[in-house]
Short mmCIF file of C-alpha atoms (C1' of nucleotides) in Angstrom, two decimals:
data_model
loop_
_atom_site.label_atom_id
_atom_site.label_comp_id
_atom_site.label_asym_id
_atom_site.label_seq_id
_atom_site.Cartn_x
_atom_site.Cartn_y
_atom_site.Cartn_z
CA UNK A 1 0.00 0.00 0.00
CA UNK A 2 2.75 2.15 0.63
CA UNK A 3 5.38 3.34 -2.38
CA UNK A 4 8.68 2.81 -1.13
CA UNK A 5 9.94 5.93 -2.46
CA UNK A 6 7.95 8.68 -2.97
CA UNK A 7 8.75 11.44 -1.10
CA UNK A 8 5.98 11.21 1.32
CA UNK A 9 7.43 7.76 2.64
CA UNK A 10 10.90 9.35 2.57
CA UNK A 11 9.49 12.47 4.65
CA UNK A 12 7.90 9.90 6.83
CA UNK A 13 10.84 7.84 7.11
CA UNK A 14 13.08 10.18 7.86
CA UNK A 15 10.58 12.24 10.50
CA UNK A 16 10.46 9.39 12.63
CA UNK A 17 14.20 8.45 12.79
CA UNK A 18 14.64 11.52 13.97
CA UNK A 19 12.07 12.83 16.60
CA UNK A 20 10.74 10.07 18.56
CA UNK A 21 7.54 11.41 19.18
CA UNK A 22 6.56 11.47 15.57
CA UNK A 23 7.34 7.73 15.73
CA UNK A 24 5.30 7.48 18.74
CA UNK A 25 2.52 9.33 17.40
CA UNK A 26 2.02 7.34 14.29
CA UNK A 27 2.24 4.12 16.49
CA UNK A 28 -1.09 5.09 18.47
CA UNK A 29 -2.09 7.53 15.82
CA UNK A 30 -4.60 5.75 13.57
CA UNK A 31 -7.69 6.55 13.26
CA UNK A 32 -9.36 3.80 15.27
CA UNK A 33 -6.72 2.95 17.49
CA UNK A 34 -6.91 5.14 20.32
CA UNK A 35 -10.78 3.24 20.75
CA UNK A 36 -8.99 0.19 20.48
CA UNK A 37 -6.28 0.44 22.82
CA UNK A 38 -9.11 2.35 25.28
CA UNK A 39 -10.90 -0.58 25.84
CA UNK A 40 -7.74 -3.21 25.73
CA UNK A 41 -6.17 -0.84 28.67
CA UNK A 42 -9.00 -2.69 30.74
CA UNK A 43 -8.34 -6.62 29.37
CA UNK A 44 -8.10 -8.72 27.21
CA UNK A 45 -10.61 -8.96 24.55
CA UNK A 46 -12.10 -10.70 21.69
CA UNK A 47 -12.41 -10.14 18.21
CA UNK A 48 -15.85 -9.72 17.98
CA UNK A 49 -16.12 -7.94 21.61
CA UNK A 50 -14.22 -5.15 20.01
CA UNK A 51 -16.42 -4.93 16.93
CA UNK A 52 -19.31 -5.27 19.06
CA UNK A 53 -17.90 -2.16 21.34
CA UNK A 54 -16.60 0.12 18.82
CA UNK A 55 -19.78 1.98 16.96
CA UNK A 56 -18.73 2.22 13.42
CA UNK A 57 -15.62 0.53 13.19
CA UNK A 58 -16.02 -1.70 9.95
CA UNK A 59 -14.38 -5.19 10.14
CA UNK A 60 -11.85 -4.05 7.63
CA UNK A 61 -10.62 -1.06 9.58
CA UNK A 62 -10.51 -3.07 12.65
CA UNK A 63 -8.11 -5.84 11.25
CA UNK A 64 -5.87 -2.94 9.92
CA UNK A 65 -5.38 -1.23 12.95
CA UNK A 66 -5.26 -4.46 14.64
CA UNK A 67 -2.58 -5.42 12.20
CA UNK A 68 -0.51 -2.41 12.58
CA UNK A 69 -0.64 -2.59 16.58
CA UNK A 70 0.41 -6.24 16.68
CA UNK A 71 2.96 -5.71 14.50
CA UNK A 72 4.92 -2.55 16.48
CA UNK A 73 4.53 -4.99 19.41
CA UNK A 74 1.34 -3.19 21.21
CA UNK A 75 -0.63 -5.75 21.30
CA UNK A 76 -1.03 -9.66 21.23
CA UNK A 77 -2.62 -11.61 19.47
CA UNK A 78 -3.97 -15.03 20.76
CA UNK A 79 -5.19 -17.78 18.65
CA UNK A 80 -7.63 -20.63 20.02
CA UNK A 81 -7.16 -24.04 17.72
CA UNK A 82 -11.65 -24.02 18.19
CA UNK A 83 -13.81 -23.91 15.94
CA UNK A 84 -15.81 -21.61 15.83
CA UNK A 85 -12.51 -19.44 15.48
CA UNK A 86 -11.60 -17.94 19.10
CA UNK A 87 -9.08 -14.98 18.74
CA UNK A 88 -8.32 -13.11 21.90
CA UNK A 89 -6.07 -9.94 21.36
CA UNK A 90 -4.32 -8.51 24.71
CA UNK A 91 -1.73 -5.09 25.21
CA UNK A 92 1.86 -6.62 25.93
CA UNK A 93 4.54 -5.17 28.07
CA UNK A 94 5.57 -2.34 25.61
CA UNK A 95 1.63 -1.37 25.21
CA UNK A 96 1.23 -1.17 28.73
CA UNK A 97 4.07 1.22 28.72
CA UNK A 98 2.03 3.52 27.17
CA UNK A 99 -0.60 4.02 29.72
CA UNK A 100 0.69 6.92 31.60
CA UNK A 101 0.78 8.61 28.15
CA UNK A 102 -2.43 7.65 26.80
CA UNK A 103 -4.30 8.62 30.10
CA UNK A 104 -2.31 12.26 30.08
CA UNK A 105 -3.47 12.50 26.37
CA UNK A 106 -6.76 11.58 27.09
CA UNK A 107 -7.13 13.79 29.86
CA UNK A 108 -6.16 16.57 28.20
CA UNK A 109 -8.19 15.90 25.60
CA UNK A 110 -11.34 16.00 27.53
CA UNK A 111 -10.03 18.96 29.23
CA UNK A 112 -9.66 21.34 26.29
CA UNK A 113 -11.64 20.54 23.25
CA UNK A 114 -14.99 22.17 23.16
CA UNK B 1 -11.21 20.38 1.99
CA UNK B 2 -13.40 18.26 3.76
CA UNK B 3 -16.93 17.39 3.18
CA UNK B 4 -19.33 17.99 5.21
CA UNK B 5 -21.37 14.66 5.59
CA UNK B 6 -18.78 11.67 4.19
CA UNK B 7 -18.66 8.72 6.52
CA UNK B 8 -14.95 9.73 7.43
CA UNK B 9 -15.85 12.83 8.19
CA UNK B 10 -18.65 12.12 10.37
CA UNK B 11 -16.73 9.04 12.33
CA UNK B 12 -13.86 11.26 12.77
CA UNK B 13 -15.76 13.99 14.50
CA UNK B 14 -17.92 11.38 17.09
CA UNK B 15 -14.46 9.33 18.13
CA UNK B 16 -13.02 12.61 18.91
CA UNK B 17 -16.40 13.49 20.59
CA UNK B 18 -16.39 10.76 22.48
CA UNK B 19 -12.83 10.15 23.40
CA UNK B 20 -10.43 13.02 24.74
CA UNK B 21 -7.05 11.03 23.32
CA UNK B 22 -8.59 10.70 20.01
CA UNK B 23 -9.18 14.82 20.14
CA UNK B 24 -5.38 15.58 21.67
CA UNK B 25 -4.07 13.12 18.95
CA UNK B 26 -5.69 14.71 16.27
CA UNK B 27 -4.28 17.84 17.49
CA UNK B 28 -0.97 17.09 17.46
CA UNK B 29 -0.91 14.48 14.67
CA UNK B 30 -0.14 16.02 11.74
CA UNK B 31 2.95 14.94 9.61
CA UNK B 32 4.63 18.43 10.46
CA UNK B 33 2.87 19.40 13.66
CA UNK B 34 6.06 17.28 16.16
CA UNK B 35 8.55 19.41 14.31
CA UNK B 36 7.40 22.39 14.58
CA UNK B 37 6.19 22.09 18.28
CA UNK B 38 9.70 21.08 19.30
CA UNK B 39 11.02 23.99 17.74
CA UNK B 40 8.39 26.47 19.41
CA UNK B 41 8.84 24.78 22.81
CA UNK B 42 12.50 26.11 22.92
CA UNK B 43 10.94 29.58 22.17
CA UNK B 44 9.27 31.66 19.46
CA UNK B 45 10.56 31.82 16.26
CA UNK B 46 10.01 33.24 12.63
CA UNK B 47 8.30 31.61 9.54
CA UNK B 48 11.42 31.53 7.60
CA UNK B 49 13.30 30.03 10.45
CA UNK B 50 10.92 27.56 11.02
CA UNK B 51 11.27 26.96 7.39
CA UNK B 52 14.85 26.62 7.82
CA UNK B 53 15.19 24.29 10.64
CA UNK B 54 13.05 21.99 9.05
CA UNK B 55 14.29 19.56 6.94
CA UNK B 56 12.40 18.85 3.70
CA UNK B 57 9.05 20.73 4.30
CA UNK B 58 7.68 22.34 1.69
CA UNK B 59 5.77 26.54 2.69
CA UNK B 60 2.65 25.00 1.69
CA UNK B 61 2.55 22.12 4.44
CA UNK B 62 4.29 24.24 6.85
CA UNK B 63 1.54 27.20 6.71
CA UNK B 64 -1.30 24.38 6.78
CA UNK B 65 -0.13 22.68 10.15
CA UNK B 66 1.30 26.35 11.67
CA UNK B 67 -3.09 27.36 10.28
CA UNK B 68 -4.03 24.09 12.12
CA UNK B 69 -2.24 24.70 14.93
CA UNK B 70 -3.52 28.53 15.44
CA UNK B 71 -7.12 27.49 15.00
CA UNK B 72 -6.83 25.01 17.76
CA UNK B 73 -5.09 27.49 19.62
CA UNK B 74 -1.74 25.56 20.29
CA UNK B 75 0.44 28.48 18.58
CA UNK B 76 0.20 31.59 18.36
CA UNK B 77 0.61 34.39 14.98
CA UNK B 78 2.45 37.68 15.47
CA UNK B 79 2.21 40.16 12.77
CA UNK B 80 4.58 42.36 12.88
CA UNK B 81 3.45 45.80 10.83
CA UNK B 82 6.89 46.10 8.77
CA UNK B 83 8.42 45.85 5.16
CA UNK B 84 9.49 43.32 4.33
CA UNK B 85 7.06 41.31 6.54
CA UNK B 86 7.79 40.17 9.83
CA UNK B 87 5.49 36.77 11.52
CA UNK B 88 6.29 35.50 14.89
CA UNK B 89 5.00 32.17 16.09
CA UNK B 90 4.54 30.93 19.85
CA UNK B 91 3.28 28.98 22.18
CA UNK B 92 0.51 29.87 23.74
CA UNK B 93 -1.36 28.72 27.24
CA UNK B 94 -3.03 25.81 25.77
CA UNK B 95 0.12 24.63 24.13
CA UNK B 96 2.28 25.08 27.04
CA UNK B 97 -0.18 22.67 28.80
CA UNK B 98 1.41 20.09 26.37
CA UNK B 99 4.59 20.03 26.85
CA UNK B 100 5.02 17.34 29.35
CA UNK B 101 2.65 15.14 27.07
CA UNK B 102 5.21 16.21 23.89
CA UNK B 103 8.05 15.11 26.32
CA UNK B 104 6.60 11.50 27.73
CA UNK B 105 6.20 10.84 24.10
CA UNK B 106 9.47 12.06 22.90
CA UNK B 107 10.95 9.86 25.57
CA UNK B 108 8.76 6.69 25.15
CA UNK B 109 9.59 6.94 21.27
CA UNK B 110 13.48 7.54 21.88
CA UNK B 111 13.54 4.29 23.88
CA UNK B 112 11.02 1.92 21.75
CA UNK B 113 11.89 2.39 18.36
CA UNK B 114 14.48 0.19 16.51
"C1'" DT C 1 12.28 51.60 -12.50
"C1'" DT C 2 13.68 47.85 -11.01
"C1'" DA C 3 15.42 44.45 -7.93
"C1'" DG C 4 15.16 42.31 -3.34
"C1'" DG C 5 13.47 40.42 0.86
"C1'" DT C 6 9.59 38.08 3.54
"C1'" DA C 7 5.66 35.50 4.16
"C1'" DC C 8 2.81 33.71 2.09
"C1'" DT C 9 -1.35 31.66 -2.07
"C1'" DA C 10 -2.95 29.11 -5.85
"C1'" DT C 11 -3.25 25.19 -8.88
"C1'" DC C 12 -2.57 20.79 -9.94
"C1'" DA C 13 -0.97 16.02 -9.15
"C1'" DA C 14 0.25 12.00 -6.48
"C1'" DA C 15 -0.14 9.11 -2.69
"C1'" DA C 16 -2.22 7.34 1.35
"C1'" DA C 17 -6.07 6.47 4.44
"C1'" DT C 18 -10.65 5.20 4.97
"C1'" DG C 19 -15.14 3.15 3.61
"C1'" DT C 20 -18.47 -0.33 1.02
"C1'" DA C 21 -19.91 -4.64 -0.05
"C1'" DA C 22 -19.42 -9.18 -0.74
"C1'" DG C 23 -17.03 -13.46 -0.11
"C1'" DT C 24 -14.07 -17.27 2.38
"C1'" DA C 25 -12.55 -21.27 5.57
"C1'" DA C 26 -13.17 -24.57 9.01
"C1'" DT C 27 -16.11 -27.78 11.46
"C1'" DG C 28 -19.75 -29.46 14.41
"C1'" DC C 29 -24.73 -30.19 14.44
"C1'" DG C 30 -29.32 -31.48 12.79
"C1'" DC D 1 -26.16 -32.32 2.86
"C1'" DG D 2 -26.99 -27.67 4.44
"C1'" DC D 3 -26.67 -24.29 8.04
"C1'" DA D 4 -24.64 -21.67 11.71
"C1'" DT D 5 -20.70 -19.44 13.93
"C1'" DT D 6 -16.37 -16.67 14.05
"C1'" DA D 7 -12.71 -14.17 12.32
"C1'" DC D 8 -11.35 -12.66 8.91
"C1'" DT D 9 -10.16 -11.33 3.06
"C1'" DT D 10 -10.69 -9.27 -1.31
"C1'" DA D 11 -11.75 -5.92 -4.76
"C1'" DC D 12 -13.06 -1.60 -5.50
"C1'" DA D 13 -14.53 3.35 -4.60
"C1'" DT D 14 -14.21 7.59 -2.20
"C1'" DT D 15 -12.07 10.94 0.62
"C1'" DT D 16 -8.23 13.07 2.69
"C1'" DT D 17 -3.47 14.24 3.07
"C1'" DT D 18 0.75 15.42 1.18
"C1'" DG D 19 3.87 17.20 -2.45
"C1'" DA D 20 5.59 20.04 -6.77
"C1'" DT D 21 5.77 24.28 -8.80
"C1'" DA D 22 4.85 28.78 -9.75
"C1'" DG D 23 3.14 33.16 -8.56
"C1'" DT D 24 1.60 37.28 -5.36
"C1'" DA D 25 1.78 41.66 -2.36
"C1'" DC D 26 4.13 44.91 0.03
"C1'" DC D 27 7.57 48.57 0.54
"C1'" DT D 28 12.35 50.11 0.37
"C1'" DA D 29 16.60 51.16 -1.39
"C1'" DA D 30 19.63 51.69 -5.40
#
DNA sequence: TTAGGTACTATCAAAAATGTAAGTAATGCG
DNA sequence: CGCATTACTTACATTTTTGATAGTACCTAA
């Protein structure tokens, strides 16, 4: 999905080697993550719990943020050999580092928009 | 730029009615926003220096997120009434309030990416 | 009168993110 | 066999963000 060279990946790229918080804020920046990671702060949940939870998320949009979580190490994901499928997904240790942060940002948040 | 009534539209602005972090995030998110806020935290500079210090943005982006900025009241324009023109940006109140946020992410990115 | 400096705008194009709708795989149960 | 359940995929369309390039307004000083 993403050209390896055009100059907005470069821009990217080079953004986030250098400055630390732009890597952090594309990590948690997504557009449905911060309702994702919300409700994993509290436990572990399951596919179709988050669906269920998260008004307006489509399926698609869920698995892609999902996706992009598991894969900067945020989150877990757990895979029951049942069938029906059983898929359980679960904030590891460098998610939960983030807590502190994502309650500050939150409370701000409710604190100054109108 | 954005319509009124498209289904991105209208999901962004409930998740960031809902949910404080997804408001600060969007606040602070932009591709150019972390640059320029770590420039203005060290104190107020000019447009062209801003343009300066920043690698590889182009005037157009950097007047867009410097806009976005102003109308959510992070920064701050100074018009200076001279020839050739003279424009001051700060922080103001509001964006003060973020600096500790700016810095726990700063720090939390400096230590978790590769 | 013309060139120079500053802080922008305007137009167009490319790329990326998000949304829509339908389909898939595996298996136990009736 | 046919259906139900769960957790996804796939193909495509729309919307939004970002980038490239050129041009503007203002006054001053030469």
């Amino acid at each position: 999905m993403r050209k390896e060279n055009s100059t907005n990946t470069l821009n990217k790229q080079n953004l986030e080697k250098e400055c630390g918080m732009s890597y952090a804020l594309t990590t948690i920046g997504g557009r449905w993550k911060p309702a994702i990671l919300w409700r994993l702060c509290k436990g572990k949940m399951r596919y179709s719990e988050l669906r269920d939870a998260i008004p307006n998320v489509t399926e698609r949009m869920l698995v892609l943020q999902l996706r992009e979580m598991e894969k900067d190490g945020l989150i877990k994901r757990i895979v029951y050999a049942e069938v029906p499928p059983r898929v359980e997904y679960e904030m590891t240790v460098k998610g939960n580092s983030l807590r502190p942060i994502l309650k500050s940002l939150s409370d701000w948040g409710d604190e100054n928009r109108l």
